[in-house]
PDB file of C-alpha atoms in Angstrom:
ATOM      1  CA  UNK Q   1      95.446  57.426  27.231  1.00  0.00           C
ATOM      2  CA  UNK Q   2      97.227  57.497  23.822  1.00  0.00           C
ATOM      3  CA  UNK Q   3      95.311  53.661  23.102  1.00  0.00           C
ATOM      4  CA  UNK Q   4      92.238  54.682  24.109  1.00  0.00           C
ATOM      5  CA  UNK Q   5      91.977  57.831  22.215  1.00  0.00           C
ATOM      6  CA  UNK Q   6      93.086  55.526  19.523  1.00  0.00           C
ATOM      7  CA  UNK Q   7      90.259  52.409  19.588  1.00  0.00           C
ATOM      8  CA  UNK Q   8      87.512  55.403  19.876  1.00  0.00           C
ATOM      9  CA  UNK Q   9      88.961  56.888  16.553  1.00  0.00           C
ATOM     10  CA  UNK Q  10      88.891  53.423  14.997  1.00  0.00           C
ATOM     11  CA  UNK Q  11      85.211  52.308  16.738  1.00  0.00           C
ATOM     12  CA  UNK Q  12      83.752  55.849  14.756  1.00  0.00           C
ATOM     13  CA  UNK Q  13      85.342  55.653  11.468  1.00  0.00           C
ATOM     14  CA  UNK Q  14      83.827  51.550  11.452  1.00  0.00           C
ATOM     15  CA  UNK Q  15      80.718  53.071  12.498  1.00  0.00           C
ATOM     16  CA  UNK Q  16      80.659  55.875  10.107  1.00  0.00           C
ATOM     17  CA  UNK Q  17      81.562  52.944   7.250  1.00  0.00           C
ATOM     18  CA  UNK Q  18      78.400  50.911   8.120  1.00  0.00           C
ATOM     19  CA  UNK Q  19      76.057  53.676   8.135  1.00  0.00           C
ATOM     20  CA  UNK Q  20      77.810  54.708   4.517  1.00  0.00           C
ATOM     21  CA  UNK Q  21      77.317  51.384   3.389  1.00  0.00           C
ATOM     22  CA  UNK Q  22      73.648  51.141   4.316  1.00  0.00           C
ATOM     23  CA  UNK Q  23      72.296  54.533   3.040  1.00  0.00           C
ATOM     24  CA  UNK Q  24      71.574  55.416  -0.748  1.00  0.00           C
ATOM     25  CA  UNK Q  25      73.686  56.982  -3.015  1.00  0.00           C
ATOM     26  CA  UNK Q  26      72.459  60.272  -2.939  1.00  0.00           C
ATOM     27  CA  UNK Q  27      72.284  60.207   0.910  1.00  0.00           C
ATOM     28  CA  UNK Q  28      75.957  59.490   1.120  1.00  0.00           C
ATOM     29  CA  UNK Q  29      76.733  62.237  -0.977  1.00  0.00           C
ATOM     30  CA  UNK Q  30      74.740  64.782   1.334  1.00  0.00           C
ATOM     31  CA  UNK Q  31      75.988  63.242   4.263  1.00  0.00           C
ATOM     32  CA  UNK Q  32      79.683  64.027   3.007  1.00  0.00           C
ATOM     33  CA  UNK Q  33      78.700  67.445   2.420  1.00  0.00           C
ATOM     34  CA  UNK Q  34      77.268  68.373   5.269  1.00  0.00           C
ATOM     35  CA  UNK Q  35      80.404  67.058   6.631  1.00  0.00           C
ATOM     36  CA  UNK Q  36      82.992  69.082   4.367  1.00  0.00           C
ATOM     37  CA  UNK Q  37      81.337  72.470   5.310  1.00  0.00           C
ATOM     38  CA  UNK Q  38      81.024  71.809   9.399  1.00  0.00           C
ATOM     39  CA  UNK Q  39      84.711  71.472   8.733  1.00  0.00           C
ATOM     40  CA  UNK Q  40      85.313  74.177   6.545  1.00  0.00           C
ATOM     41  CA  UNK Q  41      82.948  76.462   9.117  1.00  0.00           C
ATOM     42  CA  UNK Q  42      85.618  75.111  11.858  1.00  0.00           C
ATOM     43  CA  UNK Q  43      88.491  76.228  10.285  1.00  0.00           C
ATOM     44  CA  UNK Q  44      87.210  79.980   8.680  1.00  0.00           C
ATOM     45  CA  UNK Q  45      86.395  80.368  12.727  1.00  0.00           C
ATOM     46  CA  UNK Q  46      89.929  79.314  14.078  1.00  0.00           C
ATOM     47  CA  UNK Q  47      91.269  81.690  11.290  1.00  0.00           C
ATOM     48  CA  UNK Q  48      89.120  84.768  12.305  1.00  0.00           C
ATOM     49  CA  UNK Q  49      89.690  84.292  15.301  1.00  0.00           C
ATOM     50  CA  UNK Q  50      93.406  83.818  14.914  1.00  0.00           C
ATOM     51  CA  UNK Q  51      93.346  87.090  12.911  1.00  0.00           C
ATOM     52  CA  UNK Q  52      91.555  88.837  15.699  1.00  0.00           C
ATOM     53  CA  UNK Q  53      94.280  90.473  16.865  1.00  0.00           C
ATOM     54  CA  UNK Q  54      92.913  91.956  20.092  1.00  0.00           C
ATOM     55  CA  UNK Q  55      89.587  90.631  21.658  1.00  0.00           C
ATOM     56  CA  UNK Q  56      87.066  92.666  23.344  1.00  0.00           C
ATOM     57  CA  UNK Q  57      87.736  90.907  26.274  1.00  0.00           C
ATOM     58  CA  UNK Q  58      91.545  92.211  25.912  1.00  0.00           C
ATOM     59  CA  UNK Q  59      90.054  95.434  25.750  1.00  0.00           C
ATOM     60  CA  UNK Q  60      87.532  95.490  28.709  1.00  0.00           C
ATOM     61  CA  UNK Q  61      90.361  94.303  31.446  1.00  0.00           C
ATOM     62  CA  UNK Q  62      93.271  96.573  30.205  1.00  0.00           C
ATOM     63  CA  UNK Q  63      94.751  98.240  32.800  1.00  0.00           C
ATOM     64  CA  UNK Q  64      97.859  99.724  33.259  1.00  0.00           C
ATOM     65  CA  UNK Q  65      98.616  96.995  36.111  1.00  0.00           C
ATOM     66  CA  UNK Q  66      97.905  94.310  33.583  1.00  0.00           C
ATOM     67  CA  UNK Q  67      99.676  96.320  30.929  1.00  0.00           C
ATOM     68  CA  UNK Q  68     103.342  96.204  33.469  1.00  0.00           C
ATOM     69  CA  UNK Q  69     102.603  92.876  34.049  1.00  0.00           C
ATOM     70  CA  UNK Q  70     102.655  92.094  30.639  1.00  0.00           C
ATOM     71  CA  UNK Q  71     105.541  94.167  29.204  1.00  0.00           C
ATOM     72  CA  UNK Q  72     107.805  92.765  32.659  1.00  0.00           C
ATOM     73  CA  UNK Q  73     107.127  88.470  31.448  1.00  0.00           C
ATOM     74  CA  UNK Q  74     108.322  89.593  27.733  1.00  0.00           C
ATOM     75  CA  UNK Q  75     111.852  88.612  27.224  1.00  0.00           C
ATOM     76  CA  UNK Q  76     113.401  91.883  25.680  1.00  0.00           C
ATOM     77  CA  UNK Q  77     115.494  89.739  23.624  1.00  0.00           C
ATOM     78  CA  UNK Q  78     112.749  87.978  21.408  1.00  0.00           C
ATOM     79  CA  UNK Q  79     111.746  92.159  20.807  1.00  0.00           C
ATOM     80  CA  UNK Q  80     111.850  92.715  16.696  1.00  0.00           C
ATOM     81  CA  UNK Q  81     113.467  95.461  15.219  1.00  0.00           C
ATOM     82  CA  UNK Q  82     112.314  99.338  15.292  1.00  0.00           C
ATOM     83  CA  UNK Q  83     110.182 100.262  12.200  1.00  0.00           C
ATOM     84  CA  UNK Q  84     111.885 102.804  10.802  1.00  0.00           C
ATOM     85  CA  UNK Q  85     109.675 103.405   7.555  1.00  0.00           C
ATOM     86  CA  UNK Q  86     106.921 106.012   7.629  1.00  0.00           C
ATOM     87  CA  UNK Q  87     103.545 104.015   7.864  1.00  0.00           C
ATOM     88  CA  UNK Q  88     101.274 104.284   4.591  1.00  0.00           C
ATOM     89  CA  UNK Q  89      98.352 106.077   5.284  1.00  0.00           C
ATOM     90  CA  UNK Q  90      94.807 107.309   3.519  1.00  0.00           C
ATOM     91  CA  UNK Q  91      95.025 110.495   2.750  1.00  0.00           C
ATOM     92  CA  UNK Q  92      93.044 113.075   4.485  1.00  0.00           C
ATOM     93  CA  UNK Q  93      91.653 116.683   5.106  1.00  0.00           C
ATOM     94  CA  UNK Q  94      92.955 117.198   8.301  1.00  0.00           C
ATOM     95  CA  UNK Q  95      95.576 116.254  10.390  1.00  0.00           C
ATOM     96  CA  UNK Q  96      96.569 116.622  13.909  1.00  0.00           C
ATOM     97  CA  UNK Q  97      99.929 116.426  15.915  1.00  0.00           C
ATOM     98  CA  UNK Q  98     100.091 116.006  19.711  1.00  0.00           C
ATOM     99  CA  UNK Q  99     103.952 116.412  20.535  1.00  0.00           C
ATOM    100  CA  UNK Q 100     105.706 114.646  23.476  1.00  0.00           C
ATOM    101  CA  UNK Q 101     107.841 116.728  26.055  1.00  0.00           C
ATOM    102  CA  UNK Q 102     111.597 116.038  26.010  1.00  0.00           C
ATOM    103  CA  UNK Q 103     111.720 112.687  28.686  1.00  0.00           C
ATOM    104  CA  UNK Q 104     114.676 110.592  29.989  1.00  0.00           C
ATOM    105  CA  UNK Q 105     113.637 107.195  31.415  1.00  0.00           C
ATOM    106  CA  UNK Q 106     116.105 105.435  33.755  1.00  0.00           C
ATOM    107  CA  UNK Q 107     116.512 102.249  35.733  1.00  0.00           C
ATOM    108  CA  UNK Q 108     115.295  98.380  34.861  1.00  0.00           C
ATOM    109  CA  UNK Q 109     112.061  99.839  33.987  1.00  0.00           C
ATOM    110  CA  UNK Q 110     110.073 103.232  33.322  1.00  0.00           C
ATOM    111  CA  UNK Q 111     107.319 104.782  31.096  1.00  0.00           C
ATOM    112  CA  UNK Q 112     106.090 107.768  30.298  1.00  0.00           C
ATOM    113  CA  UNK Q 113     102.396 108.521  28.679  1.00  0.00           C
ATOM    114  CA  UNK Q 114     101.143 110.808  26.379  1.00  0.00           C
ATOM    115  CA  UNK Q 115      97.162 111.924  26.229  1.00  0.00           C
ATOM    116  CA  UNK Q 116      95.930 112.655  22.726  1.00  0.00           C
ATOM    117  CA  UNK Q 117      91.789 113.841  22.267  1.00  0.00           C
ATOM    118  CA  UNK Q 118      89.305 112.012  20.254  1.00  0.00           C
ATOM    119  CA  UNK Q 119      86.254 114.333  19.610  1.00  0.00           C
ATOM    120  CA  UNK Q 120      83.217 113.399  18.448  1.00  0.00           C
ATOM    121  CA  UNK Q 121      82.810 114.974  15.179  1.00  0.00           C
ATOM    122  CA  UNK Q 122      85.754 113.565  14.277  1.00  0.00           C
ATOM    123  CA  UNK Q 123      85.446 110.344  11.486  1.00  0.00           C
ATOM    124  CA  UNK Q 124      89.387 109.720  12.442  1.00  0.00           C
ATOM    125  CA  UNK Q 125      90.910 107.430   9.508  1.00  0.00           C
ATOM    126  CA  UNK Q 126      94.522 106.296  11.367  1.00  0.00           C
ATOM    127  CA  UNK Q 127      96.674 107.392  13.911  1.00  0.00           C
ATOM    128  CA  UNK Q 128     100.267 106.587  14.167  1.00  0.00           C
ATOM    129  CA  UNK Q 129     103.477 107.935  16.148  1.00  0.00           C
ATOM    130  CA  UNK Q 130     106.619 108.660  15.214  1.00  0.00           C
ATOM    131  CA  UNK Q 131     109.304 108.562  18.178  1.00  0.00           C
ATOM    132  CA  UNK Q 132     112.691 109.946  17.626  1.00  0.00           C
ATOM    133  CA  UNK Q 133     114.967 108.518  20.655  1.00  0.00           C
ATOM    134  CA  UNK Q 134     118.568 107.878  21.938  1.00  0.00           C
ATOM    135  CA  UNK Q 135     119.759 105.091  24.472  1.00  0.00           C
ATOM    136  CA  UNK Q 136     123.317 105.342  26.711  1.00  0.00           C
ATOM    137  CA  UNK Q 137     125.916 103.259  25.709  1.00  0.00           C
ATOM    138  CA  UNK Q 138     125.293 100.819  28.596  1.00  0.00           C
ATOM    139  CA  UNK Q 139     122.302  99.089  26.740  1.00  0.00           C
ATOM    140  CA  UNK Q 140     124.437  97.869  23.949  1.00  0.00           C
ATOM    141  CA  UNK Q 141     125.160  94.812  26.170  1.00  0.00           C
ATOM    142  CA  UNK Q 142     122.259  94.077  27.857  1.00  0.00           C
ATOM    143  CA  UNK Q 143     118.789  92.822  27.020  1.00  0.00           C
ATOM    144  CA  UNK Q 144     116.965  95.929  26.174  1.00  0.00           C
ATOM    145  CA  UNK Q 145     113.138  96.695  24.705  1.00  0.00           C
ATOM    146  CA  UNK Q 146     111.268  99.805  23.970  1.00  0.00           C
ATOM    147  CA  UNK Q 147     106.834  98.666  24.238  1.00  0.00           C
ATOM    148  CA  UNK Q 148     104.185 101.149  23.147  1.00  0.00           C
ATOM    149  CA  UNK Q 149     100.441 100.330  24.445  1.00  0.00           C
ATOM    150  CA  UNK Q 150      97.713 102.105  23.655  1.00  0.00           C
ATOM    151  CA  UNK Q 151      95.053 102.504  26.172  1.00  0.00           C
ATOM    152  CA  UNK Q 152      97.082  99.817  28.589  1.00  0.00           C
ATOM    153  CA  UNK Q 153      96.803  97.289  25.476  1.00  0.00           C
ATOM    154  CA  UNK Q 154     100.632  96.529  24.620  1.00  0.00           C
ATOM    155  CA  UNK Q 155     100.575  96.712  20.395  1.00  0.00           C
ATOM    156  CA  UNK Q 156     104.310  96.055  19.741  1.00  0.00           C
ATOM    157  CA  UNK Q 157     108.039  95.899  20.745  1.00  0.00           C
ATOM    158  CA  UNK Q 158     111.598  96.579  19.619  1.00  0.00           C
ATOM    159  CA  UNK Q 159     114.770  95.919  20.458  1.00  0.00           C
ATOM    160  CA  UNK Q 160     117.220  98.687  22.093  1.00  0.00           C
ATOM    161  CA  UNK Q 161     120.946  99.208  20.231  1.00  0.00           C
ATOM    162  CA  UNK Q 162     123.483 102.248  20.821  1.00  0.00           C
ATOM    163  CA  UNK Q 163     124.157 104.088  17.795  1.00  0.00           C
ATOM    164  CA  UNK Q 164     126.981 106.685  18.957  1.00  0.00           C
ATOM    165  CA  UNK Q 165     125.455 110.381  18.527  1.00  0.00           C
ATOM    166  CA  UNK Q 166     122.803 109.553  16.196  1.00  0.00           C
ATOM    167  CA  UNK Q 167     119.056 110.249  17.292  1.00  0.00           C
ATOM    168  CA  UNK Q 168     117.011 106.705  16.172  1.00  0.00           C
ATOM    169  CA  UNK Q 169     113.412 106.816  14.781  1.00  0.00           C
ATOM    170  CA  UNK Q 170     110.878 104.370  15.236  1.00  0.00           C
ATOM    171  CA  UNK Q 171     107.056 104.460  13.590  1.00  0.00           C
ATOM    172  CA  UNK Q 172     104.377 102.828  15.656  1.00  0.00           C
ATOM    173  CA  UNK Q 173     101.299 102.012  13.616  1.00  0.00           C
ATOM    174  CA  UNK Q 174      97.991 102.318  16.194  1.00  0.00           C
ATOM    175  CA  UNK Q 175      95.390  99.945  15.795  1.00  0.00           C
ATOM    176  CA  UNK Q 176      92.036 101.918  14.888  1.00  0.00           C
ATOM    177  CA  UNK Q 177      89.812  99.579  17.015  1.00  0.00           C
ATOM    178  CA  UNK Q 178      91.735 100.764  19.824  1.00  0.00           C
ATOM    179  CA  UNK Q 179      91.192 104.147  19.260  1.00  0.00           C
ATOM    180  CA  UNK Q 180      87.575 105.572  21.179  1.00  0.00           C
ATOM    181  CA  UNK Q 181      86.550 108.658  21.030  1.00  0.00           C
ATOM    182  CA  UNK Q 182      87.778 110.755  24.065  1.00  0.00           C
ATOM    183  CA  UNK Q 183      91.122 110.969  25.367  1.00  0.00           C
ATOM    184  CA  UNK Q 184      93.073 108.283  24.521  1.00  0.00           C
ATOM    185  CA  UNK Q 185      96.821 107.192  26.229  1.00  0.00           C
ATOM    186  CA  UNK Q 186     100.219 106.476  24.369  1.00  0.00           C
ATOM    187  CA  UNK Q 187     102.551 104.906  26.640  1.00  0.00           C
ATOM    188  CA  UNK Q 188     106.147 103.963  25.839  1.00  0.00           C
ATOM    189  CA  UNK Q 189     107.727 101.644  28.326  1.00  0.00           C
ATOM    190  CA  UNK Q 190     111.418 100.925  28.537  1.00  0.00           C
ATOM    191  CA  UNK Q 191     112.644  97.328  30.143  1.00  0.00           C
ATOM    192  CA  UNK Q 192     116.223  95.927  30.621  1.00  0.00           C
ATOM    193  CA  UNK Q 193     117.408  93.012  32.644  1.00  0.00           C
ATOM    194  CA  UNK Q 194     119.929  94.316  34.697  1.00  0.00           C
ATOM    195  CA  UNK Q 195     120.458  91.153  36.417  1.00  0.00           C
ATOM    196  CA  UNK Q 196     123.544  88.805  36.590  1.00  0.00           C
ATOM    197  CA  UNK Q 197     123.789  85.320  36.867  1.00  0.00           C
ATOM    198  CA  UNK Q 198     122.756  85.045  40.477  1.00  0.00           C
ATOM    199  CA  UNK Q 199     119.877  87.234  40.128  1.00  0.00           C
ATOM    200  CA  UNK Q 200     121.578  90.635  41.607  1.00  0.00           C
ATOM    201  CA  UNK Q 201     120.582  93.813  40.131  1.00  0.00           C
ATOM    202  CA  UNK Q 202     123.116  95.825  38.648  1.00  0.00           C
ATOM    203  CA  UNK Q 203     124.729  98.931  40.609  1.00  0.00           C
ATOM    204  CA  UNK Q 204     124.742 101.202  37.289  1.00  0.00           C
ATOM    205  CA  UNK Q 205     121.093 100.875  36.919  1.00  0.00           C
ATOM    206  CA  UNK Q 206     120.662 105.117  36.845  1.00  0.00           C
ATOM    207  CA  UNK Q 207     123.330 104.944  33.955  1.00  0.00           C
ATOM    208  CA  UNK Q 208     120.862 102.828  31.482  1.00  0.00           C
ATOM    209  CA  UNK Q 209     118.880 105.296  30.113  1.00  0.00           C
ATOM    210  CA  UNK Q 210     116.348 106.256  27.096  1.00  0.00           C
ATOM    211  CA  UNK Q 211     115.578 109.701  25.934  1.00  0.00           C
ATOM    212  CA  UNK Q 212     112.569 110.286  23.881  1.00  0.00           C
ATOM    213  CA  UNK Q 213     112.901 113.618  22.037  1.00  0.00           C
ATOM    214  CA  UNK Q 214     110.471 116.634  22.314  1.00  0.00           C
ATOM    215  CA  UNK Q 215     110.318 116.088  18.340  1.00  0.00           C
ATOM    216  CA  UNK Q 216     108.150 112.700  18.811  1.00  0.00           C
ATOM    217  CA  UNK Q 217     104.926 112.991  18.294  1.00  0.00           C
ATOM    218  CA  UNK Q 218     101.514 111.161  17.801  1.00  0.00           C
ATOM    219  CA  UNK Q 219      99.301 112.408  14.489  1.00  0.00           C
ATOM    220  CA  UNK Q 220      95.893 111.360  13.874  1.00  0.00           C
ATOM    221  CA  UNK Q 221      94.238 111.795  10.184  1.00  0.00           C
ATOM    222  CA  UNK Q 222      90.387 112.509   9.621  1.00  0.00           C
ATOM    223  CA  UNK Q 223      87.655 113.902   8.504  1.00  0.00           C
ATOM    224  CA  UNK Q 224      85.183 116.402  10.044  1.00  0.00           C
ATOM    225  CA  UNK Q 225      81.356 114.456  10.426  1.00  0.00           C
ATOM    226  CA  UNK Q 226      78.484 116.307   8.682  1.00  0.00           C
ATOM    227  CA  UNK Q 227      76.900 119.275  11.217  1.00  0.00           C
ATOM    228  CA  UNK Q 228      74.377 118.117  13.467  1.00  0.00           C
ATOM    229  CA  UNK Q 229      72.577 119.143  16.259  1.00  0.00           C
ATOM    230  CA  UNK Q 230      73.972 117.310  18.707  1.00  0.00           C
ATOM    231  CA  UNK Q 231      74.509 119.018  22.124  1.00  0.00           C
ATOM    232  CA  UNK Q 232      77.408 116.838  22.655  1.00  0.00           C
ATOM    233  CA  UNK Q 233      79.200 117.872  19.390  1.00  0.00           C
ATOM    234  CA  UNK Q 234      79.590 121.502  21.269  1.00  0.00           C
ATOM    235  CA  UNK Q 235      81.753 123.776  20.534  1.00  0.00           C
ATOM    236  CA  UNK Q 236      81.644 122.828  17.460  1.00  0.00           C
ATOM    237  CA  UNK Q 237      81.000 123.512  14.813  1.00  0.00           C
ATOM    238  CA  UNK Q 238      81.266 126.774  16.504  1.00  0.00           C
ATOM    239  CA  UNK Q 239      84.882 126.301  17.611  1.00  0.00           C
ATOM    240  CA  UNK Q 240      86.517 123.168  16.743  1.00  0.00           C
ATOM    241  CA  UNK Q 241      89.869 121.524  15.584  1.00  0.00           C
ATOM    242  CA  UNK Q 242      90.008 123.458  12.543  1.00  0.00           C
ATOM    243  CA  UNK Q 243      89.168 126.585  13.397  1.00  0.00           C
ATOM    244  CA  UNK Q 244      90.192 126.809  17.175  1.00  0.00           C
ATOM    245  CA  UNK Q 245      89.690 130.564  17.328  1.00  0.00           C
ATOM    246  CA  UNK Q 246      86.172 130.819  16.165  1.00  0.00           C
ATOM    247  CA  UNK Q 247      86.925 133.411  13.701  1.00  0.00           C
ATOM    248  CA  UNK Q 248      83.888 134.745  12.015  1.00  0.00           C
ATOM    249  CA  UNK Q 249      81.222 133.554  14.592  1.00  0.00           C
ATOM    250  CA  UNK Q 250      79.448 136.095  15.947  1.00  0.00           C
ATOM    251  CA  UNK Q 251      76.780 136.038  19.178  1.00  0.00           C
ATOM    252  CA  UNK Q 252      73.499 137.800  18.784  1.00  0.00           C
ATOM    253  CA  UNK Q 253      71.560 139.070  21.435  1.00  0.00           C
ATOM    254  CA  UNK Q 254      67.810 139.987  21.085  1.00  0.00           C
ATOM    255  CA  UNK Q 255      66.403 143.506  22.536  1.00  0.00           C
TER     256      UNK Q 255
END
């Protein structure tokens, strides 16, 4: 296959040498052109769509099936390390926190989700999440990762270490273009390989645990879209975000 593959690479660049050799100048000079950019097009496509860090096919068939599936063929090992620097972030008028409850996942694997609300006067310029944690002593020698998804789309992993009575922290930056307006899901997904060499899952399983404190939390930043009349925009700009009371609206009704 190798020889063949060969010869045809030799046959065009002969062929591409006699029809060099027959044409003008000027023609030659074109012809290499148009040449340079088709390959110069190639390659500014393979980059974008190298960059493209999650297609809209990714998108479409998330699912929190495909998301397990996904998270369970990672090797926890190859996980990087927790982020524990506070992401950058545009400033911005508003802010809003969504706080976790106080969770303990055990076992080989668990999850737990939180819901945070889109609405659609917000402009919302980032979200991110901040999770403060602690892991049982038993993970320090076994294969351990902590995955956050967003919307059943895995965005990153880290590695799991005991650190005798100190709480850990770990910043999770969240992609914008997988942020819709709406409610949204945050998932954090524990996974360790409790398995020994013949394949036998480990008795202590309930004893490998990861407790994400009710201090986590997941804060978007944004701005408030100019008034409208949009139907859907209700309650606000009657009762919104920043003014969840409606404090100085008042209803008038006609004699």
């Amino acid at each position: 296959m190798k020889m063949v593959m060969k010869e045809r690479t030799v046959i065009f660049a002969l062929v591409m040498l006699f029809i060099f050799s027959i044409l003008p100048k000027s023609e030659v000079s074109a012809a290499r052109d148009d040449l340079a950019g088709q390959n110069l097009n190639e390659d500014s496509e393979i980059e974008e769509q190298e960059q493209a860090e999650f297609s809209e096919e990714d998108l479409e068939d998330a699912s929190r099936e495909s998301m397990i599936e996904d998270i369970l063929s990672r090797n926890p090992e190859d996980a990087g390390e927790a982020i524990r620097v506070k992401p950058e972030v545009p400033a911005t008028t508003y802010t809003r926190d969504i706080s976790f409850a106080q969770t303990i996942m055990k076992g080989i694997f668990s999850s737990t989700e939180l819901f945070f609300y889109v609405p659609e006067y917000w402009d919302a310029e980032y979200v991110y999440a901040e999770i403060q944690y602690e892991v049982s002593q038993l993970i320090q020698s076994k294969a351990s990762s902590m995955t956050f998804a967003v919307n059943n789309v895995t965005i990153s992993s880290c590695r799991l270490a005991h650190e005798e009575g100190n709480k850990q922290i770990a910043y999770v930056q969240i992609p914008m273009e997988l942020v819709k307006e709406g409610y949204n899901s945050f998932t954090i997904s524990s996974y360790a390989r409790l398995y020994d060499e013949e394949g036998c899952i480990d008795d202590f399983t309930n004893a490998n645990w990861l407790s994400i404190d009710d201090t986590s939390y997941v804060r978007c930043g944004y701005e408030v879209k100019q008034q409208t009349d949009k139907i859907s925009y209700y309650p606000y700009p009657f009762m919104s975000t920043i003014e969840e009371t409606g404090k100085g609206l008042f209803i008038v009704v006609s004699d």
